[in-house]
C-alpha atoms as a printed R data frame, in Angstrom:
    type eleno elety resid chain resno       x      y      z
1   ATOM     1    CA   ALA     A     1 -34.900 44.064 21.320
2   ATOM     2    CA   ASN     A     2 -33.599 45.516 17.906
3   ATOM     3    CA   SER     A     3 -31.559 42.416 17.534
4   ATOM     4    CA   TYR     A     4 -30.852 40.656 13.483
5   ATOM     5    CA   SER     A     5 -29.723 37.006 13.156
6   ATOM     6    CA   LYS     A     6 -28.268 35.557  9.975
7   ATOM     7    CA   GLU     A     7 -28.501 32.413  8.863
8   ATOM     8    CA   GLU     A     8 -28.122 28.918 10.847
9   ATOM     9    CA   SER     A     9 -29.441 30.776 14.653
10  ATOM    10    CA   ARG     A    10 -32.065 29.887 16.927
11  ATOM    11    CA   GLY     A    11 -33.820 32.258 18.760
12  ATOM    12    CA   SER     A    12 -32.243 35.921 17.986
13  ATOM    13    CA   ALA     A    13 -33.389 37.729 21.599
14  ATOM    14    CA   ILE     A    14 -33.435 34.044 24.475
15  ATOM    15    CA   TYR     A    15 -32.286 30.278 23.439
16  ATOM    16    CA   ASN     A    16 -33.678 28.659 25.858
17  ATOM    17    CA   LYS     A    17 -32.776 24.894 26.812
18  ATOM    18    CA   GLY     A    18 -33.410 24.569 30.796
19  ATOM    19    CA   ASN     A    19 -35.494 25.988 33.193
20  ATOM    20    CA   PHE     A    20 -37.008 29.600 32.369
21  ATOM    21    CA   THR     A    21 -39.274 32.456 33.228
22  ATOM    22    CA   LEU     A    22 -39.848 36.144 31.309
23  ATOM    23    CA   LYS     A    23 -42.689 38.082 33.166
24  ATOM    24    CA   ASN     A    24 -43.288 41.582 32.914
25  ATOM    25    CA   SER     A    25 -41.124 42.465 29.545
26  ATOM    26    CA   ILE     A    26 -41.238 43.921 26.485
27  ATOM    27    CA   ILE     A    27 -39.937 41.515 23.496
28  ATOM    28    CA   GLU     A    28 -39.669 43.136 19.827
29  ATOM    29    CA   ASN     A    29 -37.601 43.866 16.496
30  ATOM    30    CA   ASN     A    30 -35.987 41.413 16.115
31  ATOM    31    CA   THR     A    31 -34.840 39.700 13.270
32  ATOM    32    CA   ILE     A    32 -33.716 35.930 11.900
33  ATOM    33    CA   GLU     A    33 -33.130 34.697  9.209
34  ATOM    34    CA   ARG     A    34 -34.396 31.439  8.224
35  ATOM    35    CA   LEU     A    35 -31.659 28.310  8.653
36  ATOM    36    CA   ASN     A    36 -30.589 26.501  5.263
37  ATOM    37    CA   PHE     A    37 -33.768 23.968  5.612
38  ATOM    38    CA   ASN     A    38 -36.413 25.701  5.540
39  ATOM    39    CA   TYR     A    39 -36.385 26.364  8.959
40  ATOM    40    CA   ILE     A    40 -37.387 30.084 10.614
41  ATOM    41    CA   GLU     A    41 -36.216 29.081 14.139
42  ATOM    42    CA   GLY     A    42 -37.424 31.681 16.045
43  ATOM    43    CA   ASN     A    43 -37.124 35.006 18.448
44  ATOM    44    CA   ILE     A    44 -37.096 32.759 21.185
45  ATOM    45    CA   PHE     A    45 -36.421 29.550 20.829
46  ATOM    46    CA   ASN     A    46 -37.075 26.972 23.474
47  ATOM    47    CA   SER     A    47 -36.407 23.498 23.614
48  ATOM    48    CA   GLY     A    48 -36.918 23.096 27.569
49  ATOM    49    CA   MET     A    49 -39.930 24.935 29.705
50  ATOM    50    CA   LEU     A    50 -40.715 28.340 28.933
51  ATOM    51    CA   VAL     A    51 -42.441 29.932 31.140
52  ATOM    52    CA   ALA     A    52 -44.101 34.134 29.482
53  ATOM    53    CA   VAL     A    53 -46.799 35.318 31.601
54  ATOM    54    CA   GLY     A    54 -47.757 39.814 31.279
55  ATOM    55    CA   ASN     A    55 -45.363 40.146 28.252
56  ATOM    56    CA   ILE     A    56 -45.819 41.614 25.176
57  ATOM    57    CA   PHE     A    57 -44.353 40.350 22.221
58  ATOM    58    CA   ARG     A    58 -44.301 42.625 18.889
59  ATOM    59    CA   ASN     A    59 -43.101 43.724 15.744
60  ATOM    60    CA   ASN     A    60 -40.819 40.491 15.185
61  ATOM    61    CA   SER     A    61 -40.120 39.177 12.043
62  ATOM    62    CA   GLY     A    62 -37.986 36.182  9.759
63  ATOM    63    CA   TYR     A    63 -36.561 36.959  6.460
64  ATOM    64    CA   TYR     A    64 -37.108 34.318  4.041
65  ATOM    65    CA   LYS     A    65 -35.158 35.618  0.970
66  ATOM    66    CA   GLN     A    66 -37.992 33.931 -1.156
67  ATOM    67    CA   PRO     A    67 -41.169 32.302 -1.297
68  ATOM    68    CA   ASN     A    68 -40.742 28.969 -0.615
69  ATOM    69    CA   LYS     A    69 -43.919 26.607  1.127
70  ATOM    70    CA   ASN     A    70 -41.388 24.299  2.594
71  ATOM    71    CA   TYR     A    71 -40.919 27.331  5.070
72  ATOM    72    CA   GLU     A    72 -41.362 26.136  8.872
73  ATOM    73    CA   GLY     A    73 -41.329 28.025 12.044
74  ATOM    74    CA   SER     A    74 -42.659 31.389 13.616
75  ATOM    75    CA   PRO     A    75 -40.098 34.983 13.908
76  ATOM    76    CA   ASN     A    76 -41.553 35.023 17.154
77  ATOM    77    CA   ILE     A    77 -41.372 30.810 19.007
78  ATOM    78    CA   TYR     A    78 -40.424 27.926 17.861
79  ATOM    79    CA   ASN     A    79 -41.523 25.206 20.668
80  ATOM    80    CA   VAL     A    80 -39.611 21.983 20.820
81  ATOM    81    CA   GLY     A    81 -39.935 21.982 23.636
82  ATOM    82    CA   ASP     A    82 -42.525 22.774 27.039
83  ATOM    83    CA   LEU     A    83 -44.398 26.041 27.157
84  ATOM    84    CA   ASP     A    84 -46.358 28.003 29.963
85  ATOM    85    CA   LEU     A    85 -47.738 31.119 28.626
86  ATOM    86    CA   SER     A    86 -50.701 33.265 29.752
87  ATOM    87    CA   TYR     A    87 -51.694 36.510 29.942
88  ATOM    88    CA   ASN     A    88 -49.567 37.737 27.271
89  ATOM    89    CA   VAL     A    89 -49.656 40.084 23.835
90  ATOM    90    CA   PHE     A    90 -49.064 39.291 21.289
91  ATOM    91    CA   ALA     A    91 -48.504 41.725 18.140
92  ATOM    92    CA   ASN     A    92 -47.460 42.693 14.443
93  ATOM    93    CA   ASN     A    93 -45.648 39.650 14.689
94  ATOM    94    CA   ALA     A    94 -44.341 38.734 10.710
95  ATOM    95    CA   PRO     A    95 -46.083 35.696  9.072
96  ATOM    96    CA   PHE     A    96 -44.766 34.717  5.904
97  ATOM    97    CA   ASN     A    97 -46.644 32.276  3.382
98  ATOM    98    CA   MET     A    98 -46.275 28.982  5.783
99  ATOM    99    CA   ILE     A    99 -44.489 30.479  8.761
100 ATOM   100    CA   CYS     A   100 -46.899 30.761 11.379
101 ATOM   101    CA   ARG     A   101 -47.492 34.871 13.415
102 ATOM   102    CA   ASP     A   102 -46.522 33.978 16.707
103 ATOM   103    CA   ILE     A   103 -46.226 30.404 17.514
104 ATOM   104    CA   TYR     A   104 -44.110 27.702 15.774
105 ATOM   105    CA   ILE     A   105 -45.261 24.365 18.292
106 ATOM   106    CA   GLY     A   106 -41.997 21.620 16.781
107 ATOM   107    CA   GLY     A   107 -42.368 19.630 19.979
108 ATOM   108    CA   GLY     A   108 -42.777 18.937 23.476
109 ATOM   109    CA   LYS     A   109 -44.794 16.947 26.149
110 ATOM   110    CA   ASP     A   110 -46.990 19.990 27.689
111 ATOM   111    CA   ILE     A   111 -47.745 22.596 26.171
112 ATOM   112    CA   LYS     A   112 -49.743 25.415 27.420
113 ATOM   113    CA   ILE     A   113 -51.734 28.735 25.890
114 ATOM   114    CA   ASP     A   114 -54.577 29.399 27.009
115 ATOM   115    CA   ASN     A   115 -55.535 33.299 28.062
116 ATOM   116    CA   ASN     A   116 -53.466 34.910 26.228
117 ATOM   117    CA   PHE     A   117 -54.542 38.168 23.856
118 ATOM   118    CA   TRP     A   118 -53.390 37.816 20.029
119 ATOM   119    CA   THR     A   119 -54.669 40.945 18.775
120 ATOM   120    CA   THR     A   120 -57.696 38.832 17.339
121 ATOM   121    CA   ASN     A   121 -60.946 37.889 18.855
122 ATOM   122    CA   ASN     A   122 -60.917 34.539 16.340
123 ATOM   123    CA   ASN     A   123 -58.895 30.740 17.437
124 ATOM   124    CA   PRO     A   124 -55.267 32.111 17.139
125 ATOM   125    CA   PHE     A   125 -54.716 28.698 15.077
126 ATOM   126    CA   ASN     A   126 -57.113 29.685 12.793
127 ATOM   127    CA   GLU     A   127 -55.095 33.248 12.439
128 ATOM   128    CA   GLN     A   128 -52.140 31.715 11.421
129 ATOM   129    CA   ALA     A   129 -50.875 33.151 14.823
130 ATOM   130    CA   ILE     A   130 -49.746 29.387 16.228
131 ATOM   131    CA   ASN     A   131 -49.557 26.300 14.218
132 ATOM   132    CA   LEU     A   132 -51.791 23.688 16.030
133 ATOM   133    CA   ASP     A   133 -55.162 24.403 17.198
134 ATOM   134    CA   PHE     A   134 -53.469 24.354 21.307
135 ATOM   135    CA   ALA     A   135 -55.451 27.152 22.536
136 ATOM   136    CA   ASN     A   136 -58.350 26.695 25.190
137 ATOM   137    CA   SER     A   137 -59.236 29.813 25.843
138 ATOM   138    CA   TRP     A   138 -58.168 33.521 24.190
139 ATOM   139    CA   ILE     A   139 -58.734 37.604 25.626
140 ATOM   140    CA   VAL     A   140 -61.048 39.182 23.181
141 ATOM   141    CA   LEU     A   141 -61.755 43.147 22.674
142 ATOM   142    CA   ASP     A   142 -64.648 43.599 24.270
143 ATOM   143    CA   LEU     A   143 -66.617 47.220 22.869
144 ATOM   144    CA   ILE     A   144 -69.631 48.009 24.285
145 ATOM   145    CA   PRO     A   145 -72.597 49.188 24.072
146 ATOM   146    CA   GLU     A   146 -72.474 47.784 20.236
147 ATOM   147    CA   TYR     A   147 -75.577 49.910 19.274
148 ATOM   148    CA   SER     A   148 -77.791 52.401 20.496
149 ATOM   149    CA   SER     A   149 -79.851 55.191 18.975
150 ATOM   150    CA   ILE     A   150 -80.308 58.262 20.530
151 ATOM   151    CA   GLY     A   151 -81.401 61.823 20.430
152 ATOM   152    CA   SER     A   152 -79.380 64.737 18.805
153 ATOM   153    CA   GLY     A   153 -77.252 66.111 22.184
154 ATOM   154    CA   GLN     A   154 -76.776 63.504 23.721
155 ATOM   155    CA   THR     A   155 -74.172 62.425 25.531
156 ATOM   156    CA   LEU     A   156 -72.543 57.937 25.373
157 ATOM   157    CA   GLU     A   157 -70.365 56.533 27.274
158 ATOM   158    CA   PHE     A   158 -68.308 53.645 25.587
159 ATOM   159    CA   ILE     A   159 -66.015 51.384 28.091
160 ATOM   160    CA   ALA     A   160 -64.193 49.168 25.849
161 ATOM   161    CA   SER     A   161 -62.364 45.798 28.291
162 ATOM   162    CA   PHE     A   162 -60.893 42.548 28.187
163 ATOM   163    CA   LYS     A   163 -62.680 39.551 28.276
164 ATOM   164    CA   SER     A   164 -61.908 35.221 28.351
165 ATOM   165    CA   ASN     A   165 -63.863 34.098 25.170
166 ATOM   166    CA   ASP     A   166 -65.619 31.563 26.738
167 ATOM   167    CA   GLY     A   167 -66.923 33.236 30.135
168 ATOM   168    CA   GLU     A   168 -64.412 32.978 32.184
169 ATOM   169    CA   THR     A   169 -63.100 34.928 34.890
170 ATOM   170    CA   ILE     A   170 -59.684 35.614 34.011
171 ATOM   171    CA   ASP     A   171 -56.923 37.493 36.430
172 ATOM   172    CA   LEU     A   172 -55.876 40.743 34.389
173 ATOM   173    CA   SER     A   173 -53.493 42.108 37.175
174 ATOM   174    CA   LEU     A   174 -51.603 40.079 35.394
175 ATOM   175    CA   PHE     A   175 -51.847 41.358 31.751
176 ATOM   176    CA   PRO     A   176 -49.456 44.239 30.386
177 ATOM   177    CA   LYS     A   177 -50.409 47.662 30.437
178 ATOM   178    CA   GLU     A   178 -52.053 48.585 26.947
179 ATOM   179    CA   SER     A   179 -54.080 50.918 25.844
180 ATOM   180    CA   ILE     A   180 -56.455 51.846 22.416
181 ATOM   181    CA   SER     A   181 -57.473 54.610 20.519
182 ATOM   182    CA   PHE     A   182 -61.432 55.413 20.373
183 ATOM   183    CA   LEU     A   183 -62.042 57.470 17.371
184 ATOM   184    CA   VAL     A   184 -65.938 58.892 15.540
185 ATOM   185    CA   ASN     A   185 -66.120 58.024 12.188
186 ATOM   186    CA   ASP     A   186 -62.110 57.129 11.431
187 ATOM   187    CA   GLU     A   187 -61.373 60.610 13.361
188 ATOM   188    CA   SER     A   188 -58.681 59.824 15.883
189 ATOM   189    CA   ILE     A   189 -60.058 61.622 19.256
190 ATOM   190    CA   ILE     A   190 -58.097 60.168 22.460
191 ATOM   191    CA   GLU     A   191 -56.311 57.396 24.049
192 ATOM   192    CA   LYS     A   192 -56.853 55.939 26.832
193 ATOM   193    CA   GLU     A   193 -54.711 53.683 29.240
194 ATOM   194    CA   PHE     A   194 -56.073 50.152 30.133
195 ATOM   195    CA   ILE     A   195 -57.427 50.113 34.286
196 ATOM   196    CA   ASN     A   196 -57.941 46.509 35.949
197 ATOM   197    CA   GLY     A   197 -58.821 45.448 32.266
198 ATOM   198    CA   ALA     A   198 -61.262 48.072 31.021
199 ATOM   199    CA   CYS     A   199 -61.135 51.892 29.933
200 ATOM   200    CA   THR     A   200 -64.666 54.351 29.338
201 ATOM   201    CA   PHE     A   201 -64.803 56.665 25.903
202 ATOM   202    CA   GLU     A   202 -67.990 59.393 26.436
203 ATOM   203    CA   TYR     A   203 -69.226 61.705 23.465
204 ATOM   204    CA   ALA     A   204 -71.310 64.247 22.843
205 ATOM   205    CA   PHE     A   205 -73.004 63.408 19.702
206 ATOM   206    CA   ASN     A   206 -74.695 67.089 18.530
207 ATOM   207    CA   GLU     A   207 -75.481 66.462 14.794
208 ATOM   208    CA   ILE     A   208 -78.452 63.828 13.310
209 ATOM   209    CA   GLY     A   209 -76.803 60.952 11.455
210 ATOM   210    CA   THR     A   210 -75.268 57.725 11.742
211 ATOM   211    CA   TYR     A   211 -71.456 57.115 13.229
212 ATOM   212    CA   ASN     A   212 -69.248 54.802 13.877
213 ATOM   213    CA   VAL     A   213 -67.172 54.171 17.441
214 ATOM   214    CA   SER     A   214 -63.705 52.214 16.640
215 ATOM   215    CA   GLY     A   215 -61.720 51.241 19.263
216 ATOM   216    CA   LYS     A   216 -58.267 50.543 18.334
217 ATOM   217    CA   ILE     A   217 -55.095 48.100 19.379
218 ATOM   218    CA   TYR     A   218 -52.934 47.234 16.527
219 ATOM   219    CA   ASN     A   219 -54.639 45.949 13.731
220 ATOM   220    CA   LEU     A   220 -57.739 45.362 16.043
221 ATOM   221    CA   THR     A   221 -60.544 47.444 15.797
222 ATOM   222    CA   ASN     A   222 -63.750 47.179 17.059
223 ATOM   223    CA   ILE     A   223 -67.479 49.419 15.995
224 ATOM   224    CA   ALA     A   224 -69.525 50.245 17.625
225 ATOM   225    CA   LEU     A   225 -72.907 52.064 15.328
226 ATOM   226    CA   VAL     A   226 -74.863 54.904 16.652
227 ATOM   227    CA   ASP     A   227 -78.141 55.933 14.882
228 ATOM   228    CA   VAL     A   228 -78.717 60.708 15.947
229 ATOM   229    CA   GLY     A   229 -82.433 61.835 15.341
């Protein structure tokens, strides 16, 4: 964590050309400068076999000097080897122009990047998180009930949970510890830790009106609507 690598660097935090397994770790706050040939070759550079399970990759960035449409790579993971990544969190890694936020795939024959949380409920390829559409499934944030109509003075329970975008069963015991902030009409109420991929929040609605109840983790916010009459 907290490394800074000058030009002509590959992998400011981790450089792997063998077989490397990373578990239950936090890779954060690393910065790497671009190479002369306009590549950003990652705070993790992999040309071997990288297996990563249950990690948090956050706040990693690149230094680019000036915009250039020819830039390629990622400030987080630059891959030209084989990848097997699952149950990881990718959050607040800084994209730039054509730079991928989380993973740049420049090679490799065996690429598995399913069941990760990209701090978006959308396909990570469509969010500039990865440069190739290789994620078949990903973890999303769910907040229920999405809509409620209740009387004044009633209390509602909301459930925030992680699940797979395709509805398949996933093993959230492998997922790192994370917390979510609950807000009511943009006022922060409480922060709670997920237990086995879920947590609950109760709130008493004592005044008539329309309420937005939000669950926020990093830059992802889910909103539930409550009408109180």
